[in-house]
Amino acid sequence: MRLRVEFTTEPFDLDEPPAHALAARDVVEGAGLDKVDVGPFGNTAEGGTDEVLDAVGALLREALHNGATRVSLQVNVVGSADAAGAAEGEG
């Protein structure tokens, strides 16, 4: 199964990336995930179940340890017929 994680960390700082955002970015970029997209208002990455779940745990720990006051995230199953059916209420 493949998963996509989307996340943001707060508080925001538009002038300079805060330590918690940099820490979360480093975790995701170093986790061996594919389709990593890091931006100022949101971040996404995809990978296998174990890789994504391990990365989510690490990014939560690192972001909070580095000053995040809030981490918003969403994890979705992607790339399978079972996921599409479940999303439509058929599964």
Coordinates of N, CA, C and O in Angstrom, one line a residue:
M1 N 0.9 -1.2 0.0 CA 0.0 0.0 0.0 C 0.9 1.2 0.0 O 1.9 1.3 0.6
R2 N 0.4 2.3 -0.7 CA 1.1 3.5 -0.7 C 0.3 4.6 0.0 O -0.9 4.6 0.0
L3 N 1.0 5.4 0.7 CA 0.4 6.5 1.5 C 1.0 7.9 1.0 O 2.1 8.0 0.6
R4 N 0.1 8.9 1.1 CA 0.5 10.3 0.9 C 0.3 11.0 2.2 O -0.8 10.9 2.8
V5 N 1.3 11.7 2.7 CA 1.2 12.5 3.9 C 1.2 14.0 3.5 O 2.0 14.4 2.6
E6 N 0.3 14.8 4.0 CA 0.3 16.2 3.8 C 0.4 16.9 5.2 O -0.3 16.5 6.1
F7 N 1.3 17.8 5.4 CA 1.5 18.4 6.7 C 1.9 19.9 6.7 O 2.5 20.3 5.7
T8 N 1.6 20.6 7.7 CA 2.1 21.9 8.0 C 2.5 22.0 9.4 O 1.9 21.3 10.3
T9 N 3.4 22.9 9.7 CA 3.8 23.2 11.1 C 3.6 24.6 11.4 O 3.6 25.5 10.5
E10 N 3.3 24.9 12.6 CA 3.0 26.3 13.0 C 3.8 26.6 14.3 O 4.1 25.7 15.0
P11 N 4.1 27.8 14.6 CA 3.7 29.1 14.0 C 4.4 29.3 12.7 O 5.5 28.9 12.5
F12 N 3.7 30.1 11.8 CA 4.3 30.4 10.5 C 5.2 31.6 10.7 O 5.1 32.5 11.5
D13 N 6.2 31.7 9.8 CA 7.1 32.9 9.7 C 7.4 33.0 8.2 O 8.1 32.2 7.7
L14 N 6.9 34.0 7.6 CA 7.1 34.2 6.2 C 8.4 34.8 5.8 O 8.8 34.7 4.6
D15 N 9.1 35.4 6.8 CA 10.4 36.0 6.5 C 11.5 34.9 6.5 O 12.5 35.0 5.6
E16 N 11.4 33.9 7.3 CA 12.5 32.9 7.5 C 11.9 31.6 8.0 O 11.1 31.6 8.9
P17 N 12.3 30.5 7.4 CA 11.7 29.2 7.9 C 12.1 29.0 9.3 O 13.3 29.0 9.7
P18 N 11.1 28.7 10.2 CA 11.4 28.4 11.6 C 12.1 27.1 11.7 O 12.0 26.2 10.9
A19 N 12.7 26.9 12.9 CA 13.5 25.7 13.2 C 12.6 24.4 13.1 O 13.0 23.4 12.5
H20 N 11.3 24.5 13.5 CA 10.4 23.4 13.4 C 10.1 23.0 12.0 O 10.0 21.8 11.7
A21 N 10.0 24.0 11.1 CA 9.7 23.7 9.7 C 10.9 23.0 9.0 O 10.8 22.1 8.3
L22 N 12.1 23.5 9.4 CA 13.3 23.0 8.8 C 13.5 21.5 9.3 O 13.9 20.6 8.5
A23 N 13.2 21.3 10.6 CA 13.4 19.9 11.1 C 12.4 19.0 10.5 O 12.8 17.9 10.1
A24 N 11.2 19.4 10.3 CA 10.2 18.5 9.6 C 10.6 18.2 8.2 O 10.5 17.1 7.7
R25 N 11.1 19.3 7.5 CA 11.5 19.1 6.1 C 12.7 18.1 6.0 O 12.8 17.2 5.2
D26 N 13.7 18.2 7.0 CA 14.8 17.4 7.0 C 14.4 15.9 7.2 O 14.9 15.0 6.6
V27 N 13.4 15.7 8.1 CA 12.9 14.3 8.3 C 12.4 13.7 7.0 O 12.7 12.6 6.6
V28 N 11.5 14.5 6.4 CA 10.8 14.0 5.2 C 11.8 13.8 4.1 O 11.7 12.7 3.4
E29 N 12.7 14.7 3.9 CA 13.6 14.6 2.8 C 14.6 13.4 3.0 O 15.1 12.8 2.1
G30 N 14.9 13.1 4.3 CA 15.8 12.0 4.6 C 15.2 10.6 4.8 O 15.8 9.7 5.1
A31 N 13.8 10.6 4.6 CA 13.1 9.3 4.9 C 13.0 8.4 3.7 O 12.4 7.3 3.9
G32 N 13.6 8.7 2.6 CA 13.5 7.8 1.5 C 12.1 7.8 0.8 O 11.8 6.8 0.1
L33 N 11.3 8.8 1.0 CA 10.0 8.9 0.4 C 10.1 9.5 -1.0 O 11.1 10.2 -1.3
D34 N 9.1 9.2 -1.9 CA 9.1 9.8 -3.2 C 8.1 10.9 -3.3 O 7.3 11.1 -2.4
K35 N 8.2 11.6 -4.4 CA 7.2 12.7 -4.6 C 7.2 13.7 -3.4 O 6.1 14.1 -3.0
V36 N 8.4 14.0 -2.9 CA 8.4 15.0 -1.8 C 8.3 16.4 -2.4 O 9.0 16.8 -3.3
D37 N 7.4 17.2 -1.8 CA 7.2 18.5 -2.3 C 7.1 19.4 -1.0 O 6.1 19.3 -0.2
V38 N 8.1 20.2 -0.8 CA 8.2 21.0 0.4 C 7.9 22.5 0.0 O 8.6 23.0 -0.9
G39 N 7.0 23.1 0.7 CA 6.7 24.5 0.3 C 6.4 25.3 1.6 O 6.3 24.8 2.7
P40 N 6.2 26.6 1.4 CA 6.0 27.5 2.6 C 4.7 27.3 3.3 O 4.6 27.6 4.5
F41 N 3.7 26.8 2.6 CA 2.4 26.7 3.2 C 1.9 25.2 3.3 O 0.8 25.0 3.8
G42 N 2.7 24.3 2.9 CA 2.3 22.9 3.0 C 3.3 22.0 2.4 O 4.1 22.4 1.6
N43 N 3.3 20.7 2.8 CA 4.3 19.8 2.4 C 3.6 18.5 2.1 O 2.7 18.1 2.8
T44 N 4.1 17.8 1.1 CA 3.5 16.5 0.8 C 4.7 15.5 0.5 O 5.7 15.9 0.0
A45 N 4.4 14.2 0.7 CA 5.3 13.2 0.3 C 4.5 11.9 0.2 O 3.5 11.7 0.8
E46 N 5.1 11.0 -0.6 CA 4.4 9.7 -0.8 C 5.5 8.6 -0.6 O 6.7 8.8 -0.8
G47 N 5.0 7.4 -0.2 CA 5.9 6.3 -0.1 C 5.1 5.1 0.4 O 3.9 5.1 0.6
G48 N 5.9 4.0 0.7 CA 5.3 2.8 1.3 C 4.7 3.1 2.7 O 5.1 4.0 3.4
T49 N 3.9 2.2 3.1 CA 3.2 2.4 4.4 C 4.2 2.6 5.6 O 4.1 3.5 6.3
D50 N 5.2 1.6 5.7 CA 6.1 1.7 6.8 C 7.0 3.0 6.8 O 7.2 3.6 7.8
E51 N 7.4 3.3 5.6 CA 8.2 4.5 5.4 C 7.5 5.8 5.8 O 8.0 6.6 6.5
V52 N 6.2 5.9 5.3 CA 5.5 7.1 5.6 C 5.1 7.2 7.1 O 5.3 8.2 7.8
L53 N 4.7 6.1 7.7 CA 4.3 6.1 9.1 C 5.6 6.3 10.0 O 5.5 7.1 11.0
D54 N 6.7 5.8 9.7 CA 7.9 6.1 10.4 C 8.3 7.6 10.3 O 8.7 8.2 11.3
A55 N 8.2 8.1 9.1 CA 8.5 9.5 8.8 C 7.5 10.4 9.6 O 7.9 11.5 10.2
V56 N 6.2 10.1 9.7 CA 5.2 10.9 10.4 C 5.6 11.0 11.9 O 5.6 12.0 12.5
G57 N 6.0 9.8 12.5 CA 6.4 9.8 13.9 C 7.6 10.7 14.1 O 7.6 11.5 15.1
A58 N 8.6 10.6 13.2 CA 9.8 11.3 13.4 C 9.5 12.8 13.2 O 10.1 13.7 13.9
L59 N 8.7 13.2 12.2 CA 8.5 14.6 11.9 C 7.7 15.2 13.1 O 8.0 16.4 13.4
L60 N 6.8 14.5 13.7 CA 6.1 15.0 14.8 C 7.0 15.3 16.0 O 7.0 16.4 16.6
R61 N 7.9 14.3 16.3 CA 8.8 14.5 17.4 C 9.7 15.6 17.1 O 10.0 16.5 18.0
E62 N 10.3 15.7 15.9 CA 11.3 16.7 15.6 C 10.7 18.1 15.6 O 11.3 19.1 16.0
A63 N 9.5 18.2 14.9 CA 8.9 19.6 14.8 C 8.5 20.1 16.2 O 8.8 21.2 16.5
L64 N 7.9 19.2 17.1 CA 7.5 19.7 18.4 C 8.8 20.0 19.2 O 8.8 21.0 20.0
H65 N 9.8 19.2 19.1 CA 11.0 19.4 19.8 C 11.7 20.7 19.4 O 12.4 21.4 20.2
N66 N 11.5 21.2 18.2 CA 12.1 22.4 17.7 C 11.1 23.6 17.7 O 11.4 24.5 16.9
G67 N 10.1 23.6 18.5 CA 9.3 24.7 18.7 C 7.9 24.8 18.0 O 7.2 25.8 18.2
A68 N 7.5 23.8 17.3 CA 6.2 23.8 16.7 C 5.1 23.8 17.8 O 5.3 23.1 18.8
T69 N 4.1 24.7 17.7 CA 3.0 24.7 18.6 C 1.8 24.0 18.0 O 0.8 23.7 18.8
R70 N 1.9 23.6 16.8 CA 0.8 22.9 16.1 C 1.3 22.2 14.9 O 2.1 22.8 14.1
V71 N 1.0 21.0 14.7 CA 1.3 20.2 13.4 C 0.0 19.7 12.9 O -0.7 18.9 13.6
S72 N -0.4 20.1 11.7 CA -1.6 19.5 11.1 C -1.1 18.6 10.0 O -0.2 18.9 9.2
L73 N -1.8 17.4 10.0 CA -1.4 16.4 9.0 C -2.6 15.6 8.6 O -3.6 15.4 9.3
Q74 N -2.4 15.1 7.4 CA -3.4 14.2 6.8 C -2.7 13.1 6.1 O -1.7 13.3 5.4
V75 N -3.2 11.9 6.3 CA -2.6 10.7 5.6 C -3.6 10.0 4.8 O -4.7 9.8 5.3
N76 N -3.3 9.8 3.5 CA -4.3 9.2 2.6 C -3.7 8.0 1.9 O -2.5 8.0 1.6
V77 N -4.5 6.9 1.7 CA -4.0 5.8 0.9 C -4.2 6.2 -0.6 O -5.2 6.8 -1.0
V78 N -3.1 6.0 -1.4 CA -3.1 6.4 -2.8 C -2.7 5.2 -3.7 O -2.1 4.3 -3.3
G79 N -3.2 5.3 -4.9 CA -2.7 4.4 -6.0 C -3.2 3.0 -5.9 O -2.6 2.1 -6.4
S80 N -4.4 2.8 -5.3 CA -5.0 1.4 -5.4 C -6.5 1.5 -5.6 O -7.1 2.4 -5.2
A81 N -7.0 0.5 -6.2 CA -8.5 0.4 -6.4 C -9.2 0.4 -5.1 O -10.3 0.9 -5.0
D82 N -8.7 -0.3 -4.1 CA -9.3 -0.4 -2.8 C -9.4 1.0 -2.2 O -10.4 1.4 -1.6
A83 N -8.4 1.9 -2.4 CA -8.5 3.2 -1.8 C -9.5 4.0 -2.5 O -10.2 4.8 -1.9
A84 N -9.7 3.9 -3.8 CA -10.7 4.7 -4.6 C -12.1 4.2 -4.1 O -12.9 5.1 -3.9
G85 N -12.3 3.0 -4.0 CA -13.6 2.5 -3.5 C -13.9 2.9 -2.1 O -15.1 3.4 -1.9
A86 N -13.0 2.9 -1.2 CA -13.2 3.4 0.1 C -13.5 4.8 0.2 O -14.4 5.3 0.9
A87 N -12.8 5.6 -0.7 CA -13.1 7.1 -0.7 C -14.5 7.4 -1.2 O -15.0 8.4 -0.8
E88 N -15.0 6.5 -2.0 CA -16.4 6.8 -2.6 C -17.4 6.1 -1.7 O -18.6 6.1 -2.1
G89 N -17.0 5.5 -0.6 CA -18.0 4.8 0.3 C -18.4 3.4 -0.2 O -19.4 2.9 0.3
E90 N -17.6 2.9 -1.1 CA -18.0 1.5 -1.6 C -17.2 0.4 -0.9 O -17.4 -0.7 -1.1
G91 N -16.2 0.8 -0.1 CA -15.3 -0.2 0.5 C -15.7 -0.5 1.9 O -15.7 -1.2 2.7

